[in-house]
Amino acid sequence: MEGIIVGGGIIGLSIARELLKAGHKITILEKDTIGKGASWTAGGMLAPQSEGLKPDLFFDFCIQSRDMYPQFVEELEKETGTEVSYWDCGILCPAYSYEEAGELQKNMEMYKEVGLPGEWWDRSKLEKKYPHIGKSIVGGVFYPEDGQVDNRLLMESLTKSVKQLGAKVLENTTALKILGEDSFEGVETNRGILQGDYCIVSAGAWSSYLLDAKVYPMKGQMMAVDIDPSDIDTVFFGSKAYLIPRKDYSRMVIGATEELVGFTEGNTPEGLLQLSSGLKETMPPLAHRKVQEIWYGYRPATPDLLPVLGKTDREGVFIASGHHRNGILLAPITAKVMADLILKGVESPYLQHFSVNRFKGM
Ligand code: GLY
């Protein structure tokens, strides 16, 4: 079977890898450079609990994917020889007020009820470990099972993997239209028409240019600063900002704004101010570190902020998009459910729940 995947981000590449391993011939269309879109601009947190998600089917989906990560990265690293800096460092959610502490503790209790660990650290415990925390922090919840991966290294590794497995990668190739009324007949691109047996649209925030999927961009601005190994040894994920120290201490990633501004380009003083003040309130001395880089990206959001996965109305046309804040986290499980659907016809309950049909008539 020959498949065409539109979008060379983490979702497209992870699905491609599964299909290639099963012997399918895969062509990946990428409008710019493979692996350098939203997945490259992300933070790389694997944070279902720290995100405060309520225990439901989406949460289960996230937890399953988080649990798949160690094996996912181990296999990838073996395949490609590229280390991806997966770090099961845990994530600490600081509370900047007693009111927020109450909300965070409620979440922690909610997770305990479904058997997932979390620990409340009061200010004195936190200060002992992290003497430089900001004055307003009253304590925090530590989730030992959340973690992070260096998403840029991961994208390098995934790109290498799909190429090694024989994917045909067409960069600077924009998919303009999915052809066929009732079933897949090809993809019209800026370089001509491509044909195959099926097509998967995993074009992130751009997916709705091709299918009526209600996916829209939610811009996020980011920054990275110098870091010292003695600063922090875990992710701080606060309501003001998140601070992600990379495992090799090469940088600390600070994120992120959430802006409904379409595909507006560039960083803004307001966005950078939000990141800088969030950093300063969380760990004041780090606000004096050298800025290494500023950048931005577009999360693929949907009306209910859940992914859109699975079949569409047209036979042979599939979608895997809308992962919003959790694309890096959800890559392993998305690849599995999409590959199971395409290779074996397995319709998991997740696919029914995340079907694009839920937006019909909107
Ligand atoms: N996953 C973090 C973010 O979307 O900013």
XYZ file of C-alpha atoms and ligand atoms in Angstrom:
367
model
C 0.000 0.000 0.000
C 1.131 3.547 -0.705
C 0.228 6.378 1.620
C 0.688 10.126 1.419
C 1.151 12.033 4.646
C 0.577 15.774 4.532
C 2.708 17.449 7.194
C 6.208 16.591 8.398
C 5.681 17.378 12.076
C 5.844 15.003 15.014
C 2.397 13.535 14.338
C 2.977 12.911 10.624
C 6.443 11.474 11.160
C 5.432 9.231 14.061
C 2.558 7.767 12.033
C 4.792 7.444 8.962
C 7.317 5.481 10.992
C 4.718 2.918 12.087
C 3.375 2.489 8.560
C 6.856 2.205 7.064
C 7.746 -0.479 9.604
C 4.685 -2.403 8.404
C 5.968 -2.267 4.824
C 3.877 0.573 3.398
C 5.436 3.006 0.940
C 5.074 6.487 2.381
C 5.491 9.926 0.844
C 5.627 12.841 3.254
C 4.678 16.286 1.958
C 6.034 19.218 3.911
C 5.333 22.804 2.932
C 8.634 24.011 4.465
C 11.350 21.858 6.051
C 10.576 18.511 7.612
C 10.634 18.520 11.411
C 10.987 22.307 11.684
C 7.358 23.399 12.252
C 5.300 23.557 15.436
C 6.903 20.382 16.795
C 10.302 22.078 16.680
C 8.988 25.242 18.369
C 7.283 23.340 21.228
C 8.515 23.002 24.809
C 8.606 19.214 24.965
C 6.821 18.786 28.285
C 5.140 15.435 28.884
C 2.694 16.873 31.340
C -0.824 15.426 31.543
C -1.030 15.910 35.306
C 0.716 19.290 35.403
C -1.633 20.522 32.671
C -4.458 19.938 35.182
C -6.474 17.792 32.773
C -9.595 16.238 34.283
C -9.588 12.412 34.403
C -11.577 11.417 31.304
C -10.928 9.651 28.023
C -8.596 12.374 26.768
C -6.646 12.221 30.016
C -6.330 8.407 29.655
C -5.077 8.957 26.125
C -2.424 11.356 27.458
C -1.376 9.069 30.320
C -1.058 6.086 27.998
C 1.129 8.113 25.683
C 3.284 9.357 28.556
C 3.737 5.720 29.594
C 4.787 4.812 26.049
C 7.541 7.438 25.962
C 10.472 5.518 27.493
C 10.103 2.728 24.931
C 9.355 5.168 22.083
C 12.591 7.086 22.659
C 14.654 3.999 23.398
C 13.679 2.438 20.082
C 14.208 5.677 18.185
C 17.623 6.248 19.727
C 18.644 2.706 18.861
C 17.390 3.091 15.291
C 19.044 6.417 14.613
C 21.907 6.830 17.089
C 20.503 10.289 17.912
C 19.994 10.926 21.621
C 16.754 12.816 22.279
C 17.291 13.856 25.920
C 14.157 12.276 27.348
C 14.182 13.198 31.036
C 11.822 11.723 33.625
C 12.615 14.686 35.855
C 9.080 15.212 37.164
C 7.252 18.516 36.972
C 6.621 20.959 39.776
C 3.571 23.241 39.623
C 4.256 26.288 41.804
C 1.346 28.116 43.457
C 1.669 31.906 43.389
C -1.097 32.419 45.983
C -2.945 30.429 48.653
C -6.003 30.377 46.415
C -3.980 28.792 43.625
C -2.426 26.372 46.122
C -5.948 25.164 46.973
C -6.748 24.571 43.303
C -3.490 22.721 42.696
C -4.031 20.552 45.768
C -7.535 19.699 44.544
C -6.063 18.512 41.247
C -3.462 16.462 43.107
C -6.202 14.745 45.153
C -8.229 14.120 41.978
C -5.224 12.309 40.460
C -4.604 10.324 43.647
C -8.148 8.963 43.323
C -7.212 7.462 39.961
C -3.942 6.083 41.330
C -1.536 8.723 40.032
C 1.056 10.227 42.393
C 1.555 13.856 43.344
C 3.168 15.513 46.382
C 2.435 18.880 48.003
C 5.645 20.720 48.899
C 5.212 23.691 51.195
C 7.313 26.831 50.803
C 9.984 25.739 53.291
C 10.501 22.366 51.577
C 10.617 24.079 48.188
C 13.022 26.763 49.401
C 15.424 24.162 50.788
C 15.743 22.574 47.368
C 15.350 25.729 45.275
C 16.543 28.710 47.374
C 15.939 31.183 44.532
C 12.172 30.755 44.116
C 10.132 33.961 43.906
C 8.613 35.588 46.989
C 5.001 35.015 45.953
C 5.353 31.216 45.717
C 3.589 29.586 48.681
C 4.338 25.962 47.740
C 3.802 23.623 44.843
C 2.651 20.216 43.701
C 5.301 17.842 42.379
C 4.222 15.246 39.820
C 7.038 12.670 39.661
C 5.678 10.874 36.584
C 5.471 13.904 34.289
C 8.654 14.734 32.392
C 10.115 16.167 29.219
C 11.918 15.423 26.014
C 14.066 17.725 23.886
C 11.568 18.079 21.064
C 14.157 19.443 18.626
C 16.401 16.404 19.088
C 13.333 14.204 18.884
C 12.383 15.743 15.543
C 15.930 15.188 14.236
C 15.755 11.581 15.312
C 12.292 10.986 13.840
C 13.327 12.601 10.560
C 16.356 10.318 10.390
C 14.213 7.320 11.254
C 11.602 7.811 8.516
C 14.317 8.487 5.944
C 16.188 5.336 6.992
C 12.953 3.376 6.704
C 12.599 4.572 3.119
C 10.075 7.428 3.269
C 10.035 9.729 0.280
C 10.229 13.220 1.739
C 9.104 16.130 -0.416
C 9.982 19.433 1.222
C 8.802 22.869 0.040
C 5.797 21.023 -1.288
C 2.432 22.496 -0.374
C -0.660 20.321 -0.534
C -3.357 22.450 -2.155
C -6.294 20.064 -2.384
C -7.270 16.512 -1.514
C -8.807 15.104 -4.682
C -11.832 12.789 -4.917
C -15.510 13.302 -4.049
C -16.256 10.130 -2.098
C -12.871 8.493 -1.942
C -9.229 9.463 -2.189
C -7.928 10.154 -5.686
C -4.751 12.098 -5.020
C -3.236 15.257 -3.605
C -2.834 18.338 -5.735
C 0.354 20.164 -4.747
C 2.317 23.172 -5.954
C 4.473 20.634 -7.821
C 1.748 18.586 -9.430
C -0.610 15.780 -8.495
C 0.505 12.854 -6.333
C -1.352 9.577 -6.173
C -1.530 6.831 -3.582
C -3.948 4.457 -1.853
C -4.672 6.750 1.058
C -3.772 10.068 2.574
C -3.370 11.317 6.140
C -3.683 15.027 6.853
C -1.409 15.828 9.795
C -0.739 19.415 8.866
C -1.133 20.847 12.374
C -2.646 24.338 12.498
C -2.873 24.343 8.687
C -5.061 21.207 8.483
C -8.280 23.125 7.857
C -6.882 24.450 4.583
C -7.382 20.902 3.275
C -10.273 19.424 5.256
C -13.252 20.834 7.132
C -11.626 19.985 10.459
C -12.135 23.193 12.475
C -8.447 23.295 13.387
C -7.123 26.798 14.033
C -3.798 28.283 15.183
C -3.127 29.194 18.799
C 0.139 31.095 18.747
C 2.745 30.578 21.454
C 5.834 32.714 22.004
C 8.891 31.179 23.641
C 12.330 32.129 24.884
C 15.488 30.298 25.995
C 18.068 31.520 28.501
C 21.406 30.267 29.817
C 21.167 27.887 32.731
C 23.462 26.477 35.369
C 23.153 22.876 36.684
C 22.567 24.213 40.198
C 19.471 26.204 39.127
C 16.711 23.603 38.848
C 16.599 19.871 38.224
C 12.947 19.634 37.294
C 10.444 21.498 35.146
C 8.593 24.351 36.880
C 5.171 24.620 35.266
C 3.379 27.606 36.744
C 0.375 29.651 35.686
C 2.733 32.592 34.995
C 5.261 30.672 32.889
C 6.930 27.329 32.513
C 10.669 26.801 32.927
C 12.159 23.739 31.256
C 15.822 23.037 32.007
C 17.212 20.759 29.300
C 18.812 17.572 30.582
C 22.287 18.652 29.394
C 21.780 22.128 30.917
C 22.476 23.717 27.570
C 19.484 26.063 28.011
C 16.298 26.696 29.842
C 13.187 27.020 27.704
C 10.586 29.515 28.933
C 7.004 29.379 27.677
C 4.535 30.237 26.520
C 1.889 32.701 25.459
C -1.497 31.579 24.142
C -2.690 34.035 21.510
C -5.627 33.927 19.150
C -4.037 36.042 16.434
C -4.233 33.708 13.453
C -0.911 33.157 11.701
C 0.500 36.551 12.756
C 4.278 36.257 12.557
C 6.992 37.257 14.987
C 7.622 37.789 18.669
C 6.096 40.832 20.315
C 7.258 43.008 23.242
C 4.033 42.057 25.073
C 4.674 38.324 24.581
C 8.290 38.604 25.705
C 7.227 40.703 28.687
C 4.817 37.958 29.757
C 7.578 35.340 29.554
C 10.136 37.554 31.320
C 7.820 38.508 34.169
C 6.684 34.887 34.553
C 10.325 33.833 34.791
C 11.126 36.632 37.233
C 8.196 35.821 39.490
C 9.106 32.132 39.517
C 12.889 32.327 39.883
C 14.082 35.986 40.024
C 17.851 35.507 39.480
C 17.213 33.691 36.191
C 15.689 36.842 34.723
C 19.261 38.191 34.515
C 20.578 35.346 32.390
C 21.600 35.766 28.776
C 18.747 35.282 26.321
C 19.804 32.606 23.833
C 16.833 32.677 21.504
C 13.271 33.867 21.061
C 10.789 32.138 18.791
C 7.122 31.344 18.261
C 4.878 28.659 16.844
C 1.264 27.754 16.211
C -0.502 25.070 18.248
C -3.236 23.302 16.303
C -6.352 23.981 18.394
C -9.944 22.832 17.886
C -13.278 24.146 19.265
C -13.214 21.676 22.206
C -9.392 21.647 22.385
C -9.308 17.897 21.712
C -7.541 16.216 18.781
C -9.224 15.194 15.539
C -8.244 11.657 14.614
C -9.276 8.907 12.259
C -11.432 8.557 9.184
C -13.150 11.355 7.314
C -16.234 11.197 5.102
C -14.056 10.314 2.135
C -12.748 6.774 1.981
C -8.978 6.671 2.171
C -8.702 10.176 3.622
C -7.656 10.304 7.270
C -6.846 13.087 9.684
C -4.545 13.305 12.703
C -4.383 16.857 13.964
C -5.639 19.277 16.635
C -3.286 18.142 19.404
C -3.132 21.717 20.705
C -0.842 21.839 23.785
C -0.055 18.133 23.765
C 1.354 17.195 20.369
C 4.748 16.037 21.608
C 3.162 14.042 24.440
C 0.562 12.424 22.192
C 2.809 11.351 19.306
C 3.361 7.705 20.390
C -0.300 6.913 21.066
C -1.530 8.814 18.016
C 0.882 6.852 15.841
C -0.368 3.617 17.367
C -4.112 4.237 16.995
C -3.728 5.632 13.467
C -1.500 2.740 12.379
C -3.893 0.212 13.935
C -6.746 1.828 12.008
C -4.957 1.907 8.675
C -3.179 -1.436 8.924
C -5.798 -3.526 10.741
C -9.043 -1.527 10.611
C -9.103 -1.236 14.409
C -11.503 1.540 15.500
C -10.385 2.319 19.046
C -12.802 4.180 21.387
C -10.349 7.071 21.141
C -10.958 7.372 17.416
C -14.705 7.496 17.963
C -14.317 10.150 20.647
C -11.933 12.281 18.591
C -13.736 11.855 15.275
C -13.837 14.914 13.041
C -17.580 14.259 12.604
C -18.259 15.805 16.010
C -17.854 19.230 14.396
C -20.388 18.583 11.641
C -22.842 21.444 11.277
C -20.680 23.826 13.324
N 2.649 22.221 25.942
C 2.909 23.538 26.332
C 2.388 24.565 25.451
O 1.636 24.276 24.536
O 2.724 25.717 25.654
